[in-house]
Coordinates of C-alpha atoms in Angstrom, one line a residue:
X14 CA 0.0 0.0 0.0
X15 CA 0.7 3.4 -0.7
X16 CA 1.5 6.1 1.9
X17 CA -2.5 7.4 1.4
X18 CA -4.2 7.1 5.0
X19 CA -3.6 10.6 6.0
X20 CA -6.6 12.2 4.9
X21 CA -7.2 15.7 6.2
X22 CA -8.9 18.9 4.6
X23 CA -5.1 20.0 3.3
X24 CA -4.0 16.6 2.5
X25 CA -6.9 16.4 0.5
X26 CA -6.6 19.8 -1.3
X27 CA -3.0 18.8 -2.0
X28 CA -4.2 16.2 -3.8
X29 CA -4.9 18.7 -6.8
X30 CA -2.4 20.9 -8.8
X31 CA -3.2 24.6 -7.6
X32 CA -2.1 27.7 -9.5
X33 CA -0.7 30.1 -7.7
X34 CA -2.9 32.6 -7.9
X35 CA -4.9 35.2 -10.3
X36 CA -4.4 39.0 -11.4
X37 CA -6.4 41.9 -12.5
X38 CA -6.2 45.3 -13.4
X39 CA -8.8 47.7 -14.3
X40 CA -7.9 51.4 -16.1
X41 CA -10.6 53.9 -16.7
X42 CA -11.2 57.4 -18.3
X43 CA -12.6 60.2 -16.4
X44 CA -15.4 60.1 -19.4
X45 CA -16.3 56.7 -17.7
X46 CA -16.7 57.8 -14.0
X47 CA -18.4 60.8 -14.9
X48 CA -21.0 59.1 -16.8
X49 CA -21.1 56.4 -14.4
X50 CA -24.7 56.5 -12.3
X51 CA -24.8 54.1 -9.2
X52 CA -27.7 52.1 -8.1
X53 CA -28.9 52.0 -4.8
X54 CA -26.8 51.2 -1.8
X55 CA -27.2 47.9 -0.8
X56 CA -25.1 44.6 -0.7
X57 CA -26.4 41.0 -1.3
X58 CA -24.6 37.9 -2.0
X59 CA -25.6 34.2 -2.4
X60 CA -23.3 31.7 -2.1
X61 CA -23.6 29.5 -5.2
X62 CA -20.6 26.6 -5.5
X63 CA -17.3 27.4 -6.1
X64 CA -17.8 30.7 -8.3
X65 CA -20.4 32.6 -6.0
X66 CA -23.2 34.8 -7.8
X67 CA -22.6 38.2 -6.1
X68 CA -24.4 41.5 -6.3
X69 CA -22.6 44.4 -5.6
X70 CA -24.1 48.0 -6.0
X71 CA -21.4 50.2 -6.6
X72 CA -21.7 52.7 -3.8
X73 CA -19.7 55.3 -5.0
X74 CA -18.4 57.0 -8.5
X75 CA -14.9 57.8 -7.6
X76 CA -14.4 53.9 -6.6
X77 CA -15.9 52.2 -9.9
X78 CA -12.1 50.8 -10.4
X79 CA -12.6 49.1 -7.3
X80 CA -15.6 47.4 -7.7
X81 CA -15.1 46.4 -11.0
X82 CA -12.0 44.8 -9.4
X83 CA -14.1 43.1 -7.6
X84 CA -16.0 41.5 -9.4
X85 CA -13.2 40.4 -11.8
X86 CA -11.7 38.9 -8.7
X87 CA -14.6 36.9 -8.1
X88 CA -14.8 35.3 -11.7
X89 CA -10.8 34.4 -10.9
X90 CA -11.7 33.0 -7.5
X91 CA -10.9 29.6 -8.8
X92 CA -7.0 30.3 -8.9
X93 CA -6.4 31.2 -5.1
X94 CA -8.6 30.9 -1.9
X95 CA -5.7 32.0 0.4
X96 CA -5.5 36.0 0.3
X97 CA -7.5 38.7 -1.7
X98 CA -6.3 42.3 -2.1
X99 CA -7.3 45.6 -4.5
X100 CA -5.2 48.5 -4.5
X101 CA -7.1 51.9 -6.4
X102 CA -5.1 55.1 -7.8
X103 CA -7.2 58.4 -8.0
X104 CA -4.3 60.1 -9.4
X105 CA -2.7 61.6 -6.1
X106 CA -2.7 58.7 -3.9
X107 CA -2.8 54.8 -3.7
X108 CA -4.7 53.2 -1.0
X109 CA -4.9 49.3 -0.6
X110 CA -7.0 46.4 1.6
X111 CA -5.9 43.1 1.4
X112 CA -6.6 40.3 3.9
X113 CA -6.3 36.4 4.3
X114 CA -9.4 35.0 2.9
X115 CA -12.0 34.6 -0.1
X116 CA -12.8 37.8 -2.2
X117 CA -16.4 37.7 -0.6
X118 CA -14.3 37.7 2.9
X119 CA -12.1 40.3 2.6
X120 CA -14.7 43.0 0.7
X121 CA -17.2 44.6 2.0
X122 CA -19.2 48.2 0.5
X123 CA -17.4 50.5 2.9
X124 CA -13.7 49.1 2.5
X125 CA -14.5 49.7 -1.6
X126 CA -16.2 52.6 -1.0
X127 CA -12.7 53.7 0.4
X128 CA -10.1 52.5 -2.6
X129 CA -10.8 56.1 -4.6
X130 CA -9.8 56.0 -8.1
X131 CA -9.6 55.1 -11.9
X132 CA -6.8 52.6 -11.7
X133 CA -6.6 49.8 -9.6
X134 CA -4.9 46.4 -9.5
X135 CA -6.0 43.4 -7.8
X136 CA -5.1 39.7 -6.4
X137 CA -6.3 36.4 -5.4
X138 CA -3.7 34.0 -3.6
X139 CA -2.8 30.4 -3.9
X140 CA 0.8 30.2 -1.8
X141 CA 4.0 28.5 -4.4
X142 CA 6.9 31.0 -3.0
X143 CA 6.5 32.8 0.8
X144 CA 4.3 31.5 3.5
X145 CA 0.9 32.1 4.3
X146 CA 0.8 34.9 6.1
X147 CA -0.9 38.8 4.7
X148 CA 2.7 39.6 4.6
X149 CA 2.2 37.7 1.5
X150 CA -0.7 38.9 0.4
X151 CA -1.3 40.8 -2.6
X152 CA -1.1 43.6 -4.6
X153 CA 2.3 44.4 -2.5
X154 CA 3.0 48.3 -2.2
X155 CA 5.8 50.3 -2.4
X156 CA 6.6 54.2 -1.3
X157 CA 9.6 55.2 -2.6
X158 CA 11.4 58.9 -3.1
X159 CA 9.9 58.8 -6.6
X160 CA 6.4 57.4 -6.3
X161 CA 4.4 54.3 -5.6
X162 CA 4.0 51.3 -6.8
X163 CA 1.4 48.5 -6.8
X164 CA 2.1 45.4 -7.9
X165 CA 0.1 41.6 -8.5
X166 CA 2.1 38.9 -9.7
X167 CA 1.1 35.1 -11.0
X168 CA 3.7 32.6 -11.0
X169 CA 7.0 31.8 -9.8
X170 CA 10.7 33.0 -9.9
X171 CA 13.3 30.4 -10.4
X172 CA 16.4 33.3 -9.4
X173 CA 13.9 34.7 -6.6
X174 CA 17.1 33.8 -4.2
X175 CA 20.2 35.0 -5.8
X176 CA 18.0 38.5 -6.5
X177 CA 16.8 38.9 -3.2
X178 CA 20.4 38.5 -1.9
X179 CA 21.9 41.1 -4.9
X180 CA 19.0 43.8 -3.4
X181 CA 19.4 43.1 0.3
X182 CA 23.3 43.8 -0.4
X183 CA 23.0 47.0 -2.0
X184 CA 20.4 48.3 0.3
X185 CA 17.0 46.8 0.2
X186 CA 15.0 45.6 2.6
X187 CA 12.0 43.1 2.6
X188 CA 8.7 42.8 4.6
X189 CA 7.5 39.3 3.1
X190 CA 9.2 36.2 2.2
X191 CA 7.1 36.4 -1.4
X192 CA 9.4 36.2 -4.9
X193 CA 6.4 39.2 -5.9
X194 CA 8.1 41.9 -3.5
X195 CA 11.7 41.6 -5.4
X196 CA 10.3 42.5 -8.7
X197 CA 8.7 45.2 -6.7
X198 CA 12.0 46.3 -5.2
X199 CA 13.9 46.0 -9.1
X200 CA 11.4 48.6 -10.3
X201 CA 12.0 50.7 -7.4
X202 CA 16.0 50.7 -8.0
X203 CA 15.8 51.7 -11.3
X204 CA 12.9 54.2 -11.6
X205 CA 15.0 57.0 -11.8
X206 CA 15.6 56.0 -15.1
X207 CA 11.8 55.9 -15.7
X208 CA 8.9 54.0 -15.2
X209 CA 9.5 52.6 -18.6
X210 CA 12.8 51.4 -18.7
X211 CA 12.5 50.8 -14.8
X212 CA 9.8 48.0 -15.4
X213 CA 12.1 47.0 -18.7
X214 CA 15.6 46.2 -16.8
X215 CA 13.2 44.0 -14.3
X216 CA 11.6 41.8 -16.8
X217 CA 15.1 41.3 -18.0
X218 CA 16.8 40.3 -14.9
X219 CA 13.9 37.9 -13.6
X220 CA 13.4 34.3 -14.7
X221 CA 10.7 32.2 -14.2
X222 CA 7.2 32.5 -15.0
X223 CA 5.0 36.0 -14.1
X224 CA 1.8 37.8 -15.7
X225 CA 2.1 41.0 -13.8
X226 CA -0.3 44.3 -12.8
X227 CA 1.6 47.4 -12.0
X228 CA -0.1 50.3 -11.2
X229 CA 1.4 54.0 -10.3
X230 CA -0.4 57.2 -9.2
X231 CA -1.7 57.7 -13.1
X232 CA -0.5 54.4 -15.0
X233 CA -1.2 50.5 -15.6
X234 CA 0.8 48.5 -16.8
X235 CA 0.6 44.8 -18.0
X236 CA 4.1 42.3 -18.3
X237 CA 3.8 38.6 -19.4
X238 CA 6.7 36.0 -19.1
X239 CA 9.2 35.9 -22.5
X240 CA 7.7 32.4 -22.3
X241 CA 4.2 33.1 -22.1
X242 CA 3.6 30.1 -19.7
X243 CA 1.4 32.1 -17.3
X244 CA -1.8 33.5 -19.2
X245 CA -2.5 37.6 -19.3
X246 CA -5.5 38.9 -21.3
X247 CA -6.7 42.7 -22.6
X248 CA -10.3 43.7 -22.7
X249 CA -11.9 46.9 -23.6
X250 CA -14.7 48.1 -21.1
X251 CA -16.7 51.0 -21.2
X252 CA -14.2 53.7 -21.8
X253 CA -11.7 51.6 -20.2
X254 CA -9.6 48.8 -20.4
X255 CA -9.1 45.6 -18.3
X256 CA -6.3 43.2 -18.0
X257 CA -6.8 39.6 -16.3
X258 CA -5.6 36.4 -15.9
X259 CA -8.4 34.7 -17.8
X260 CA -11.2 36.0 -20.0
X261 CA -13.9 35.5 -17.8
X262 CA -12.8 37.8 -15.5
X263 CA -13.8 40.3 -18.9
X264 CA -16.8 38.6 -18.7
X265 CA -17.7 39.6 -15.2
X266 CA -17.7 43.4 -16.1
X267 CA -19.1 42.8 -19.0
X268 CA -16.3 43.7 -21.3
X269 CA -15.1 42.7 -24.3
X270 CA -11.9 40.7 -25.1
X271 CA -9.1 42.4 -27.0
X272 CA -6.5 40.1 -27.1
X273 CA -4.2 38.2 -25.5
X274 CA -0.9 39.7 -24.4
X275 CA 2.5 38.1 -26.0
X276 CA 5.1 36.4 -24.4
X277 CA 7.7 38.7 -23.4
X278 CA 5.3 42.2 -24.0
X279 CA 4.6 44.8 -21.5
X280 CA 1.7 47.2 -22.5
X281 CA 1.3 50.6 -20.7
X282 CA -2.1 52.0 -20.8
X283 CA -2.6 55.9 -19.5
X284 CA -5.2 58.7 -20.4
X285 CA -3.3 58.9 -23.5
X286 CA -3.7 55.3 -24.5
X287 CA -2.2 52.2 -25.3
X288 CA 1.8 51.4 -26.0
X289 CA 3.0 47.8 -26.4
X290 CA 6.7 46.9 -26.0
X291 CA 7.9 43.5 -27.5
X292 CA 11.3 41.9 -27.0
X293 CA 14.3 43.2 -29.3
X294 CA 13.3 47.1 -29.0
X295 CA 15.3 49.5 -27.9
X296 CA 16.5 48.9 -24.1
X297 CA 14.5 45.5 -24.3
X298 CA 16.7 43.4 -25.8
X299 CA 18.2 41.5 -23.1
X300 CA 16.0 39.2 -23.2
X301 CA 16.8 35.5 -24.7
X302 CA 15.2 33.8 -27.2
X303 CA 12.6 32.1 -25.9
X304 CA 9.8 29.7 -27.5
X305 CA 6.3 30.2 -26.8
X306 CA 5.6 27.2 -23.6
X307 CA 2.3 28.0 -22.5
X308 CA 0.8 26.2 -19.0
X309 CA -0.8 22.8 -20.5
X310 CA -2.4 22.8 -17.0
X311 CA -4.1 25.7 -17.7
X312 CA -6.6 23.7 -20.3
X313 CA -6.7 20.4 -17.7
X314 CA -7.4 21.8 -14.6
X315 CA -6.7 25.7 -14.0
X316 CA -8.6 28.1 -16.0
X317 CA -12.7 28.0 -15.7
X318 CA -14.3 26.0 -18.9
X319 CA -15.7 29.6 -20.0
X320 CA -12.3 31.0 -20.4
X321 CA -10.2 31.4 -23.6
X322 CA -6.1 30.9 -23.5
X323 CA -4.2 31.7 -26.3
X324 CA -7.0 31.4 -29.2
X325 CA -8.0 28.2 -27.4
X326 CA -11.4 27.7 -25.9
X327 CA -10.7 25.8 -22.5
X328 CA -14.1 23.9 -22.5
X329 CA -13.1 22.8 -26.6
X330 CA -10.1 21.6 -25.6
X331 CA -11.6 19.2 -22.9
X332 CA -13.3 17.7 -24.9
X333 CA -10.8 17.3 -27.5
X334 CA -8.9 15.4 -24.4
X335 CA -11.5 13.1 -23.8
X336 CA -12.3 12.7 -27.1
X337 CA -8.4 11.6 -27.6
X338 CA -8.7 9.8 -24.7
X339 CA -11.2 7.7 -25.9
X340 CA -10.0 6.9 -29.4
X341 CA -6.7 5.4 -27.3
X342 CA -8.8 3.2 -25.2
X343 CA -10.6 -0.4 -25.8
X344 CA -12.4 -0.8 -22.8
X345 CA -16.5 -2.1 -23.0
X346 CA -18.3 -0.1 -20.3
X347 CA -21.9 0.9 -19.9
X348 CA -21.7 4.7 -18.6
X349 CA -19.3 7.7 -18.6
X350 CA -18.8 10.0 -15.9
X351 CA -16.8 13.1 -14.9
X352 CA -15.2 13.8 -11.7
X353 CA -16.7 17.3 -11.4
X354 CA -15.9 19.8 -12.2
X355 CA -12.5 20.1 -14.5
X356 CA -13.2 16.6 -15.3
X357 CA -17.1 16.7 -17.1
X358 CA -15.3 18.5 -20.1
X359 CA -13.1 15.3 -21.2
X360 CA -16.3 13.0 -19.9
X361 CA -18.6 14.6 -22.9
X362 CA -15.8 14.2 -25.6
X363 CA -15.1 11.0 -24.4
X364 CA -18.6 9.8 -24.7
X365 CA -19.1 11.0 -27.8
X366 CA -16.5 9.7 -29.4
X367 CA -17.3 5.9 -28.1
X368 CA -20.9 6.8 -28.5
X369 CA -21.3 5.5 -24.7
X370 CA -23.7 7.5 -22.9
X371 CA -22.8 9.8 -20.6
X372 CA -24.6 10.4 -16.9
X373 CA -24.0 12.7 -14.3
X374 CA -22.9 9.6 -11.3
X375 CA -21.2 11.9 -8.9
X376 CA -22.6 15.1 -7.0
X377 CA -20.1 17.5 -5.8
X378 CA -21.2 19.3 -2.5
X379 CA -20.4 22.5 -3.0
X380 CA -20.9 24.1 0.0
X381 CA -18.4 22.1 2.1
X382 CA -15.9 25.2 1.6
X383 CA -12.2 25.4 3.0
X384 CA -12.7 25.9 6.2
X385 CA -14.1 22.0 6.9
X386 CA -12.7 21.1 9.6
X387 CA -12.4 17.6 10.7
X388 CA -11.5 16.8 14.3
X389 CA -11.0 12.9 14.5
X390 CA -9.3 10.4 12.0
X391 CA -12.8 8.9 11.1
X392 CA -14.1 12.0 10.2
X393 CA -11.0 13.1 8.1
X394 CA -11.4 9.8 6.6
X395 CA -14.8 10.6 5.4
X396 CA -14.3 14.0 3.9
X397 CA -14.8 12.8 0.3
X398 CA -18.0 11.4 0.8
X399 CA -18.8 14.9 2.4
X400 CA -18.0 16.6 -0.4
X401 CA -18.1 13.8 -3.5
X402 CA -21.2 11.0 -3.7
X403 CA -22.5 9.0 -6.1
X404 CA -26.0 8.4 -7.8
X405 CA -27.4 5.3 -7.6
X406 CA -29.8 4.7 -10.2
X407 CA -27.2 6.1 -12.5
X408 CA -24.5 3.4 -11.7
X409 CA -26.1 0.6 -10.4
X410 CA -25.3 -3.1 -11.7
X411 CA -23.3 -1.0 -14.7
X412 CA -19.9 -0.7 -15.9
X413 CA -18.6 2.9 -15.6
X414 CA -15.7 4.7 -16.8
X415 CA -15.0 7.8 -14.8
X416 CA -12.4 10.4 -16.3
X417 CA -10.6 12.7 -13.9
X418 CA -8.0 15.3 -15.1
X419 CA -5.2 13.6 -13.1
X420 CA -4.2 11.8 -10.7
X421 CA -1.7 13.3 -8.0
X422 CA -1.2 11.2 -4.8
X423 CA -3.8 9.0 -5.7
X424 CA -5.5 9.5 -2.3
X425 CA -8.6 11.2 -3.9
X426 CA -8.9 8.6 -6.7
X427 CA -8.9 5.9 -4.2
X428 CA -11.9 7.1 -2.7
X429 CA -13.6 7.6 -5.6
X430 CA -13.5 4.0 -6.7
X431 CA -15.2 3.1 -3.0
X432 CA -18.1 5.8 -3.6
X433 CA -18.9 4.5 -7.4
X434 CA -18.7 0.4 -5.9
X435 CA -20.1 1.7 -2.8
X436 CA -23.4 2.9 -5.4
X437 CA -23.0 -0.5 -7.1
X438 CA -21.0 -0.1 -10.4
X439 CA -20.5 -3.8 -11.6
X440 CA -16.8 -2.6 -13.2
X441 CA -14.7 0.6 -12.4
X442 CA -12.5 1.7 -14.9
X443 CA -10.7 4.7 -14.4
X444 CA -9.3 7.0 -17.0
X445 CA -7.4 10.3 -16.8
X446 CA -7.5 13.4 -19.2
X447 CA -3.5 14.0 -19.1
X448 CA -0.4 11.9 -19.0
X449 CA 1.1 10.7 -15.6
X450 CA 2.1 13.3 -13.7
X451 CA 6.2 12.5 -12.7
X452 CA 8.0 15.9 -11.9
X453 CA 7.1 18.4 -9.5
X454 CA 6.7 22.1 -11.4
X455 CA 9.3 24.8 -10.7
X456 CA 7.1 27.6 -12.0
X457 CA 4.2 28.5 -10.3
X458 CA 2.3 25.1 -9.4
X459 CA 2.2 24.1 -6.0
X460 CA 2.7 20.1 -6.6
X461 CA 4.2 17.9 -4.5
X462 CA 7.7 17.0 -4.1
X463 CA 8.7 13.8 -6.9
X464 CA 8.5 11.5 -3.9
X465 CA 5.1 12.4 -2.8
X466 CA 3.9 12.3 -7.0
X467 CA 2.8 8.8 -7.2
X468 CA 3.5 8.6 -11.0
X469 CA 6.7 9.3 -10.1
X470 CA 7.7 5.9 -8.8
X471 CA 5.0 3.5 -9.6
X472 CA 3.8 1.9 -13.1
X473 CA 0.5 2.5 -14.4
X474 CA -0.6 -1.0 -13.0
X475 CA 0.6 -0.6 -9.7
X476 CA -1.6 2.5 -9.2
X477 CA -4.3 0.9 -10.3
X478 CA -3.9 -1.8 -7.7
X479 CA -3.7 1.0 -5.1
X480 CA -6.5 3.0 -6.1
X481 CA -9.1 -0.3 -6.7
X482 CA -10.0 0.0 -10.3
X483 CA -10.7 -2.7 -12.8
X484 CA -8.5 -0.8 -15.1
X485 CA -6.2 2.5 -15.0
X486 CA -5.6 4.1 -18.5
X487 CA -3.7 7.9 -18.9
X488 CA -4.1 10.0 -22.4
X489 CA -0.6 9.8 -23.6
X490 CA 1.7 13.3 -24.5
X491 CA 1.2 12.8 -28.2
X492 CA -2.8 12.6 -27.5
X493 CA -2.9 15.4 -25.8
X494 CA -0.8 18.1 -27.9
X495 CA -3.0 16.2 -30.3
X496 CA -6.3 17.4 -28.7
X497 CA -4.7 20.9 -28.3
X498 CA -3.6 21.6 -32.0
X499 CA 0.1 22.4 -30.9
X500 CA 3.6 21.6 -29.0
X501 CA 3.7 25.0 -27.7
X502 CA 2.9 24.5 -24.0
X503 CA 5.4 23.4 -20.8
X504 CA 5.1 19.7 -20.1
X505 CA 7.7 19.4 -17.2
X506 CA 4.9 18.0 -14.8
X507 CA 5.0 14.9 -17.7
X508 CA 8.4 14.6 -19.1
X509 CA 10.9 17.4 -16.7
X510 CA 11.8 19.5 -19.6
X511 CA 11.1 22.6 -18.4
X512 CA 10.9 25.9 -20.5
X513 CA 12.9 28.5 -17.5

C-alpha cells in the first residue's frame, strides 16, 4: 500500500495541482466615471458553489475601479482561496485592503467605498513562493522617493534567491518572504531612469514564469513572461480597459476581449492610450530567445471551462482530451462519468467519441468550503464522501468509466473508486485526461515533491492496484498536444523539460 491514510482537509486539497494565484487590473477614463450612475446602496450575495453569484451596488463614482476589481476577482476565484487584495489610484494617492481570505471575505461596501480612483490592480492568492501569512498577500505596495508602486504577480521565480540577496546587499530591505516583493523592489532601484525602462531592466533580470499588474499614481501596466507560460489577457470596457488572468474575468464586467498579451510584452495604458513593448526594441533586448511554452495545465485543470487561453477555448479543448482519450482506449463499459468539475469536459468528448452515454454519477457538495474542519481520523477519513457522492440509479449493476483530469497522490482517486462500488457499479474503470504526472513544477504550481507524486515511482498497473480500479488508462503526451492543436505549452509535470 501506498502512503494514502492521511486524509485531512489540506491533504486532500494537495491532492490537486493549484495555480498560484490570479491577477487583474482595471484602467478607466474620467469620461467613464463621470457618466457612471450608481444604483442604490445595498449589498447582497448568495453563495452558489465554487464561483459565488454576487451582487454588488457600486456605492460610490470615484471607486468604480474598485468594484469592478471586484468582481473580476470573483470570476478568478478559482485560482487562489488564500489572500484577496485591491489597490485603487485616484491620481494623487494609492490606497490598498488586502486580507487572508476569499474575495467575498475580505470586501465589504465600505472598505470599496474607500479605494478612490480610476486605476486599480487586484489579487487572489494560492501560496507556491513565501508563507501564508498577509505579509504575502497581494497587490504588494511600495513608497519610494519617486512614487508608488502596486504590484500583482502570477507565477513563480526560479532566481527569486540569488535577486533577493543582490538587493538586500546594496540596500534593500523586505517585509514578506514572497518572490512578488523583489520584482517590486527591481522597479524601485531603477525608476529614476523611468517608469518605462525601470519596469524594462526588471523583466530582463527575472526568470521564471510571471503575468504582472503594476499600477502608479496615473498608469497601468501589463508584463507577461518571455515564455508566455502564465496567461494575461486585454479587454476593452466601457471607456476603459481591463487586464486579467483569464477571459472571464472580462466577462464579469461585462467587457469585451481584446487580445491576448504576448510572451515577453509589456503594455502601458494611461489617459493617453495604449503602448506595447515586444522583446528586441530599444532597451529591451536582453531578453533570450525564448519559444512560446504555454501552462498545459491551464486547459486540464486551472482556467474555468468559459475562459479562452491563447485562441484556445478551454471547454473545446476538454473535450478534445477526452475525445483523444477515448480513441486510445478499448475498454467495454456501460456509462461515462466526470469527476466534477475540470473533469465533465473530457467525460462529454469521451462519450461522444465511443458513443457510450454519458450520466451525471457523482454530486459534488459544493458548499463544504475550505474551512471544513475535521476533528477525528474517522471524520478526516470521510471527507470525500462529504463533499463527492455518487448516484445510484445512474450506476447501479453497470460498468462505468470515470475520467478525472489527473491523478496526483492517488488518495482522492482511491476514494472515488469506493463511492462509485459503494453505489453499485458492476466494473470501475478509471481513465485520466493527461499523462502521468512525474516531476514536481518549478514555475508556479504548488505540486508535491517527486517523492510524494505517485506517478513518479509506480507503473501504471501498480496505481491501479492501489486506487481499486478494474482498469487505469492515462491519455498519452502525443494525445494530448494532439487534442490541443500544438507543442507550444510546458510539459515538465510529464516529461521534466522545463521551459525556464
Amino acid at each position: 500500500m501506498f502512503e494514502t491514510e492521511n486524509l485531512s482537509e489540506e491533504f486532500l486539497q494537495k491532492d490537486k495541482l493549484h495555480d498560484e494565484c490570479g491577477v487583474v487590473g482595471i484602467f478607466l477614463g474620467e469620461e467613464s466615471l463621470a457618466s457612471y450612475s450608481p444604483p442604490p446602496a445595498t449589498f447582497a450575495q448568495q453563495n452558489v458553489g465554487k464561483h459565488a453569484c454576487v451582487r454588488l451596488t457600486l456605492p460610490l463614482v470615484s471607486s468604480k475601479a474598485a468594484n469592478l476589481s471586484y468582481f473580476a476577482l470573483y470570476a478568478l476565484q478559482h485560482r487562489g482561496q488564500e489572500s484577496a487584495g485591491i489597490a485603487a489610484s485616484d491620481g494623487e494617492k494609492i490606497r490598498i485592503h488586502k486580507q487572508m481570505g476569499l474575495v467575498s471575505e475580505v470586501f465589504n461596501p465600505q472598505e470599496l467605498a474607500n479605494l478612490k480612483g480610476h486605476i486599480a490592480v487586484g489579487h487572489v492568492r494560492y501560496a507556491t513562493a513565501g508563507g501564508k501569512t498577509v505579509e504575502n498577500a497581494q497587490p504588494m505596495v511600495n513608497n519610494f522617493i519617486l512614487g508608488t508602486l502596486a504590484l500583482a504577480h502570477n507565477g513563480q521565480l526560479t532566481n527569486y534567491g540569488e535577486l533577493e540577496e543582490s538587493l538586500a546587499l546594496n540596500g534593500s530591505t523586505f517585509s514578506s518572504s514572497s518572490d512578488t516583493e523583489v520584482i517590486l523592489k527591481l522597479i524601485a532601484r531603477d525608476y529614476k531612469a523611468g517608469l518605462e525602462q525601470a519596469v524594462k531592466n526588471a523583466v530582463q533580470q527575472i526568470k521564471g514564469s510571471f503575468a504582472l499588474t503594476i499600477m502608479t499614481k496615473d498608469t497601468l501596466i501589463g508584463v507577461r513572461d518571455p515564455n508566455g507560460i502564465r496567461p494575461l489577457v486585454l479587454g476593452k470596457i466601457d471607456n476603459g480597459y481591463i487586464l486579467a488572468s483569464e477571459t472571464c474575468a472580462i466577462d464579469a464586467v461585462n467587457g469585451t476581449y481584446e487580445r491576448d498579451i504576448a510572451p515577453g510584452e509589456i503594455i502601458i495604458i494611461t489617459k493617453e492610450g495604449i503602448k506595447s513593448i515586444l522583446p528586441g526594441e530599444e532597451g529591451y533586448d536582453k531578453l533570450p530567445h525564448a519559444p512560446k511554452k504555454t501552462c498545459i495545465f491551464e486547459y486540464v485543470y486551472f482556467a474555468r471551462p468559459d475562459s479562452v487561453i491563447d485562441g484556445i477555448a478551454v471547454q473545446q479543448a476538454r473535450e478534445r482530451m477526452g475525445a483523444e482519450l477515448a480513441r486510445e482506449d478499448t475498454v467495454e463499459a456501460d456509462v461515462v462519468i466526470g469527476v466534477p468539475d475540470s473533469g465533465i469536459g473530457a467525460a462529454l468528448g469521451y462519450s461522444r467519441e465511443k458513443k457510450i452515454p454519458y450520466v451525471m454519477g457523482i454530486v459534488k457538495n459544493k458548499y463544504t468550503g475550505r474551512t471544513f474542519i475535521a476533528p477525528t481520523q474517522q471524520e478526516r477519513e470521510n471527507m470525500v464522501f462529504v463533499k463527492l457522492n455518487a448516484i445510484k440509479s445512474d450506476l447501479e449493476g453497470k460498468r462505468v468509466i470515470v475520467i478525472d483530469d489527473s491523478i496526483v497522490r492517488g488518495t482522492t482517486s482511491r476514494r472515488l473508486v469506493h463511492i462509485l462500488r459503494r453505489a453499485g457499479a458492476k466494473e470501475v474503470h478509471f481513465r485520466v485526461s493527461s499523462p502521468p504526472v512525474k516531476f514536481p513544477c518549478h514555475l508556479g504550481i504548488d505540486t508535491p515533491t517527486k517523492a510524494e507524486l505517485i506517478s513518479s515511482a509506480h507503473e501504471v498497473q501498480e496505481i491501479c492496484q492501489e486506487i481499486g480500479a478494474d482498469s487505469l488508462t492515462f491519455i498519452s503526451l502525443k494525445g494530448m498536444l494532439n487534442a490541443l492543436g500544438s507543442s507550444s505549452f510546458c510539459q515538465g509535470c510529464f516529461n521534466g523539460e522545463y521551459p525556464a
